[in-house]
Coordinates of C-alpha atoms in Angstrom, one line a residue:
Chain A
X1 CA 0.0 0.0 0.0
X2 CA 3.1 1.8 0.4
X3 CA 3.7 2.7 -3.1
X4 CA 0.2 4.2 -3.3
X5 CA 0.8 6.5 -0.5
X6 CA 0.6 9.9 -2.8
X7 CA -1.7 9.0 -4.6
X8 CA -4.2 7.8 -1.7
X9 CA -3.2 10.9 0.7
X10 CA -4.2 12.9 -2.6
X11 CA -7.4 11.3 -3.8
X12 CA -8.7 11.5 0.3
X13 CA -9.2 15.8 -0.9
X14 CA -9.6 15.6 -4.1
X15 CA -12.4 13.1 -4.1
X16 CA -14.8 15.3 -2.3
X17 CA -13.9 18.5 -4.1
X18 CA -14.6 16.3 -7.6
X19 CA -18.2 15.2 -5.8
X20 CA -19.0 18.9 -5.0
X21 CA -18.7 20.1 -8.9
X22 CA -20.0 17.2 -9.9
X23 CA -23.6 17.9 -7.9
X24 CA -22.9 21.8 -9.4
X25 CA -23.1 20.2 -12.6
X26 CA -26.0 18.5 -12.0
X27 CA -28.1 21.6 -10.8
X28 CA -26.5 24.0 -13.2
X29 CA -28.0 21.7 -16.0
X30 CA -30.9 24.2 -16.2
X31 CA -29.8 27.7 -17.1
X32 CA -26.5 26.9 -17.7
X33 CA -23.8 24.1 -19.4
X34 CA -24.5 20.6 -17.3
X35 CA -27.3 18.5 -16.1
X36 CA -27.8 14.9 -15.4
X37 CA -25.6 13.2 -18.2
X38 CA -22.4 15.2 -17.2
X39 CA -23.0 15.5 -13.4
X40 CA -23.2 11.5 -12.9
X41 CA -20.5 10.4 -15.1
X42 CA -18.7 12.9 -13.0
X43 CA -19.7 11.5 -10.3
X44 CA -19.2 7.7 -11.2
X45 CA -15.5 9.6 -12.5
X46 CA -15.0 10.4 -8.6
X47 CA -16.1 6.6 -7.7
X48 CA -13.9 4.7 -10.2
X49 CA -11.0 7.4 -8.5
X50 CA -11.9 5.2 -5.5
X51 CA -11.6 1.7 -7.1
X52 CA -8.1 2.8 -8.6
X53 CA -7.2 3.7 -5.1
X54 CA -8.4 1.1 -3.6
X55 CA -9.6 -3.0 -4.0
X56 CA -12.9 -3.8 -5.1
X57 CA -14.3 -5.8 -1.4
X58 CA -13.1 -2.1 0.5
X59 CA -14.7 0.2 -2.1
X60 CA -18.2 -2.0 -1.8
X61 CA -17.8 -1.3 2.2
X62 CA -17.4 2.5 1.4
X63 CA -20.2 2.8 -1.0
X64 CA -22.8 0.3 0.0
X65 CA -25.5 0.9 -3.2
X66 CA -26.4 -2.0 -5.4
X67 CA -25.8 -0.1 -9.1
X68 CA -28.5 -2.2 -10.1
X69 CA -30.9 -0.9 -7.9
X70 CA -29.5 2.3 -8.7
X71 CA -30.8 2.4 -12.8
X72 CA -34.1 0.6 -12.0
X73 CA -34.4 3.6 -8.8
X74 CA -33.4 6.5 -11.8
X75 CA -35.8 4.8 -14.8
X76 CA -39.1 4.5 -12.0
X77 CA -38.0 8.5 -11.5
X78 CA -37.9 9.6 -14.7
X79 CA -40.9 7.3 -16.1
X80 CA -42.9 8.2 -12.7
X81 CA -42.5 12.1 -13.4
X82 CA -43.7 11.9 -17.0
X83 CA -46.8 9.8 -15.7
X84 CA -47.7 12.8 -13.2
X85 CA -48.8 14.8 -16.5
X86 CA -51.0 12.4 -17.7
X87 CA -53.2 11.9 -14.4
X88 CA -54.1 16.1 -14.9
X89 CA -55.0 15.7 -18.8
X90 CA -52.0 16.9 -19.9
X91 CA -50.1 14.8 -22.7
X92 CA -46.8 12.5 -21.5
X93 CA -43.9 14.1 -20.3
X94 CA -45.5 17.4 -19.9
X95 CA -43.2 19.5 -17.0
X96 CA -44.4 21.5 -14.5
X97 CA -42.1 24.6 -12.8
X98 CA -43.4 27.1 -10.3
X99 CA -41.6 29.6 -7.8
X100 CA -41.9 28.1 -3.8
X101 CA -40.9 30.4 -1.2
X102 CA -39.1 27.7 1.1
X103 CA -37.8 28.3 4.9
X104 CA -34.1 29.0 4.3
X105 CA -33.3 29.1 0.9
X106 CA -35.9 32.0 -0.3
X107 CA -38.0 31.9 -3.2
X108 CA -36.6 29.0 -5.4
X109 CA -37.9 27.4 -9.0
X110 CA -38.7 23.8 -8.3
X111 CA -39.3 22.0 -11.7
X112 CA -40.7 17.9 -12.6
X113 CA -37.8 18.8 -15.0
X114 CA -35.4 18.0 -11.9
X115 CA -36.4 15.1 -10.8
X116 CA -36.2 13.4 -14.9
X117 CA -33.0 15.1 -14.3
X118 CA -32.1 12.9 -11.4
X119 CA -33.4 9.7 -13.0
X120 CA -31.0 10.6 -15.4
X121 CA -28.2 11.0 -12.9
X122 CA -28.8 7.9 -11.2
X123 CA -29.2 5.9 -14.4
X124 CA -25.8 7.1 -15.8
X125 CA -24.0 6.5 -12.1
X126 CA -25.5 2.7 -12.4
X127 CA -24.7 2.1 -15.8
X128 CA -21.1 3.2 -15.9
X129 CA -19.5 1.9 -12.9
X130 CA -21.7 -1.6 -13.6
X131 CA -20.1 -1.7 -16.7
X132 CA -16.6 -1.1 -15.2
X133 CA -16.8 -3.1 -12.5
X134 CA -18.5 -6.4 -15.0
X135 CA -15.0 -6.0 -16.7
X136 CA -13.2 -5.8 -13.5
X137 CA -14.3 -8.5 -12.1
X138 CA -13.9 -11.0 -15.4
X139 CA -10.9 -13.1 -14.5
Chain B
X1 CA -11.4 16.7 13.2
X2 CA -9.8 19.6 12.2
X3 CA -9.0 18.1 8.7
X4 CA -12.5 17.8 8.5
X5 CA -13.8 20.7 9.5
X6 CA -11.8 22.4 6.9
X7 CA -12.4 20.6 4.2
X8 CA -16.1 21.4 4.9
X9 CA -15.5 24.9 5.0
X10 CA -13.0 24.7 1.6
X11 CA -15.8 22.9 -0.2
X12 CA -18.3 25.6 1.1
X13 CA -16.1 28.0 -0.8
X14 CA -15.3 26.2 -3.5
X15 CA -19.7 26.0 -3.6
X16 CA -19.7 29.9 -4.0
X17 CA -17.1 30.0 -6.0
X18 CA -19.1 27.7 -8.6
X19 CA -22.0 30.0 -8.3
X20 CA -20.2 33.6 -8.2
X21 CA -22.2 34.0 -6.1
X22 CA -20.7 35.1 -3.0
X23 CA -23.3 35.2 0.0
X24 CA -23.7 33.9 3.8
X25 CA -26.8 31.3 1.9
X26 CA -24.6 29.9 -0.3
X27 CA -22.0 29.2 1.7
X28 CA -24.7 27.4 3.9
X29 CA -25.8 25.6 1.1
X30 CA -22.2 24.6 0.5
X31 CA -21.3 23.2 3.5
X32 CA -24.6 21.5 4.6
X33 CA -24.0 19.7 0.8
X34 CA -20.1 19.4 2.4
X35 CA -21.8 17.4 5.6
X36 CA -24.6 15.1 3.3
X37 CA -20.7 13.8 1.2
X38 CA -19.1 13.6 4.5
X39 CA -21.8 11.3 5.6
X40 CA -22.2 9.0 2.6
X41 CA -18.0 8.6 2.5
X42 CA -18.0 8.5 6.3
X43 CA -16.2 5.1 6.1
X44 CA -13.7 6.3 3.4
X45 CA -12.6 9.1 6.0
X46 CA -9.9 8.1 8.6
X47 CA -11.1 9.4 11.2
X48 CA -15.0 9.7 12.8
X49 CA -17.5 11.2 10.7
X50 CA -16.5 14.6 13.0
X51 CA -21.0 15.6 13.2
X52 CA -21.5 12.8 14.8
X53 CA -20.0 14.4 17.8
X54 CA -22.1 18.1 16.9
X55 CA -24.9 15.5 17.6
X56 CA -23.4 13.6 20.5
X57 CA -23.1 17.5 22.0
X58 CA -26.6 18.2 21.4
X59 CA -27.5 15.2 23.1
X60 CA -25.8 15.8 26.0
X61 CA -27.4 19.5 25.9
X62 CA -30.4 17.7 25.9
X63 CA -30.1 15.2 28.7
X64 CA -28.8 17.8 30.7
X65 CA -32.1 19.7 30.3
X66 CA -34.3 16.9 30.8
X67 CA -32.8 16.4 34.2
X68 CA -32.3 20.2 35.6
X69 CA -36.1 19.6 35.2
X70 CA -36.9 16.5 36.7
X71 CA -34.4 16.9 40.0
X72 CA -35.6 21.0 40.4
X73 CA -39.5 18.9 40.5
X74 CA -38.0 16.5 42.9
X75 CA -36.3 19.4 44.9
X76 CA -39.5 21.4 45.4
X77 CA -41.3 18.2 46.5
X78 CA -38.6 17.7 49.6
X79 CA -38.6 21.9 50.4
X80 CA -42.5 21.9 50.0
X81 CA -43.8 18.6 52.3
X82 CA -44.7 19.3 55.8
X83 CA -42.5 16.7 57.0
X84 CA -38.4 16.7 55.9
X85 CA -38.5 12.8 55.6
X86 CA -35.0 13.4 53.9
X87 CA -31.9 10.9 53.7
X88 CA -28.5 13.0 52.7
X89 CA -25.3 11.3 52.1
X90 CA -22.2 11.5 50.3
X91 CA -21.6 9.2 47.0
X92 CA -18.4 8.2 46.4
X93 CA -18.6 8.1 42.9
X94 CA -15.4 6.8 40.7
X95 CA -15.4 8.1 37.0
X96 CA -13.8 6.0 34.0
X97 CA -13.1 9.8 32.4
X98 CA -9.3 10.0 31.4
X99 CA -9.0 14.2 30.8
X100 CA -9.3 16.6 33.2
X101 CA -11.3 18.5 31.0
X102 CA -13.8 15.6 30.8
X103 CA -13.7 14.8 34.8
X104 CA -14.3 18.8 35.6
X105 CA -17.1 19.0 33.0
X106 CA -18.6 16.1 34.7
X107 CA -18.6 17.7 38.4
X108 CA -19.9 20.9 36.8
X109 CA -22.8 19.3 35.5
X110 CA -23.3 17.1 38.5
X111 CA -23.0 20.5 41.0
X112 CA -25.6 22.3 38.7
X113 CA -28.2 20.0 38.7
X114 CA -30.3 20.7 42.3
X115 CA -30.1 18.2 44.9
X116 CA -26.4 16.8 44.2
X117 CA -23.3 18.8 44.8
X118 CA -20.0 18.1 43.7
X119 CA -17.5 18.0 47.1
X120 CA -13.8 16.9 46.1
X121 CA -11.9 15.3 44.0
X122 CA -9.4 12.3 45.2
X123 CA -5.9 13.1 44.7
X124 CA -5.5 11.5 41.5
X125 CA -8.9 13.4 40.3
X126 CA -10.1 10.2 39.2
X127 CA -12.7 9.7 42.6
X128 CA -15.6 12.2 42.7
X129 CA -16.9 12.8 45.8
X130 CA -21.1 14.1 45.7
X131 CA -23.5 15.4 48.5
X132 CA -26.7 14.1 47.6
X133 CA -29.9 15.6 49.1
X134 CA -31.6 12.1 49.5
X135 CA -30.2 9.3 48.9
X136 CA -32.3 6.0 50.3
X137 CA -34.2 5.1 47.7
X138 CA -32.1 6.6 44.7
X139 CA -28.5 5.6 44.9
X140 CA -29.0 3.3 41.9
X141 CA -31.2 5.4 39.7
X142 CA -28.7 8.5 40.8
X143 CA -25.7 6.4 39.4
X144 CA -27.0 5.0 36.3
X145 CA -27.9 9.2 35.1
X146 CA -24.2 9.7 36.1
X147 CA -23.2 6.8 34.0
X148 CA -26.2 8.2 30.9
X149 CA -23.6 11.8 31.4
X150 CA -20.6 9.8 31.7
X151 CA -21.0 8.0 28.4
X152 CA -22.0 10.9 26.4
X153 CA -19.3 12.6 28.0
X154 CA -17.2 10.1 26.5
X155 CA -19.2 10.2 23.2
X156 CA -18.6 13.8 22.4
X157 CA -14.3 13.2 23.4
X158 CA -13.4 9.9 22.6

């Protein structure tokens, strides 16, 4: 583990400051250049930073989610937030946005747009480290 | 800790700095998000997830509340009844606590809450001795909220 030592000491900081602008991403996607496709491969970028670091069995104990899970969770989100439309006459996929004045963050635009958004995100995360991992685990 | 803590803030910054937008909510925003990450990497982190102790010191804020209120109630009930059918004694009480810090913020606690008072310390401030107002009936009940303080005591140092 020895050998590893820089690079471990280094990924330990970096990690979290990738995570942070990968969650930027991920809200700017709205008014500005990101969204759900580019925040969660950045994300799943800051994950596989963890399986270089470290093995496979003490990466699984750090981050306990079934990826799995994690693209059936994103499709139900994304398919679910469609469906709302359809239930008030409106056709599928229709989004809804209004301005919410909530406790500590002020007046804010929450959108059905978001939560697609983070179907998206979810889906992307649990696709690309499934994938990596499938061929990582090939002997 | 301290590693933590500014990492948390760093991230908070870095947050703002995202945005340009430099304000007191942002910054919030930033290092609340900096706490939820902490949390779901708390076992890649060497050391403790550092909130857990924030909580373990509301906790004990808590408790200590909770039984300010309860011993006042049982002090008025002694002062009030027509006859002082009181027991007093003196507990000998010794503490697992290794810092002096931690032993002292114990006998504080103890000494504000009505009814017990903090006496001395043993030489080797391990051994607390307490005045208790009455004692009969609640020597065991009075030990195991010493040992509820103790262990969160220990919770919010360790």
């Amino acid at each position: 583990m020895n050998r590893n030592l820089f690079f471990n000491t280094v990924v330990r900081t970096i990690l979290f400051i990738i995570l942070v602008f990968s969650i930027y991403l991920f809200f700017a996607g709205h008014n500005n250049p990101g969204g759900g496709f580019i925040g969660g491969l950045m994300t799943s970028a800051a994950f596989v930073l963890l399986y270089i670091c470290f093995d496979i069995e003490t990466v699984e104990k750090i981050i306990p989610f079934n990826y799995v899970f994690l693209i059936v969770l994103g499709l139900l989100l994304a398919t679910g937030t469609g469906i709302i439309g359809i239930f008030f006459g409106y056709p599928y996929l229709t989004q809804f946005f209004d301005y919410f004045e909530l406790p500590i963050l002020g007046q804010t635009e929450l959108t059905t747009a978001l939560l697609f958004d983070f179907g998206i995100y979810l889906v992307v995360i649990g696709t690309s480290l499934r994938i990596i991992l499938d061929i990582a685990e090939d002997d | 800790m301290a590693f933590q803590i500014i990492l948390n803030i760093i991230l908070a910054v870095i947050w703002m700095l995202l945005h340009d937008r430099i304000t007191l909510l942002d910054f919030f925003i930033g290092y609340s998000l900096g706490i939820i990450l902490f949390f779901i990497m708390r076992r890649f982190l060497r050391f403790d997830f550092y909130f857990t102790r924030v909580i373990a010191i509301i906790y004990l804020i808590l408790i200590f509340i909770k039984e300010l209120i309860i011993t006042n109630i049982d002090v008025a009930k002694i002062v009030l009844s027509k006859d002082m059918n009181i027991n007093p004694g003196i507990i000998v009480y010794p503490t697992d606590l290794k810092r002096d810090w931690e032993v002292v913020f114990l006998a504080s606690i103890i000494s504000l809450t009505p009814g017990t008072i903090t006496m001395a310390f043993s030489d080797d401030g391990r051994t607390i001795y307490i005045h208790s107002l009455h004692i009969e009936d609640k020597e065991e009940a009075i030990n195991r909220l010493r040992h509820t303080f103790e262990k969160t005591i220990m919770e919010v140092s360790h």
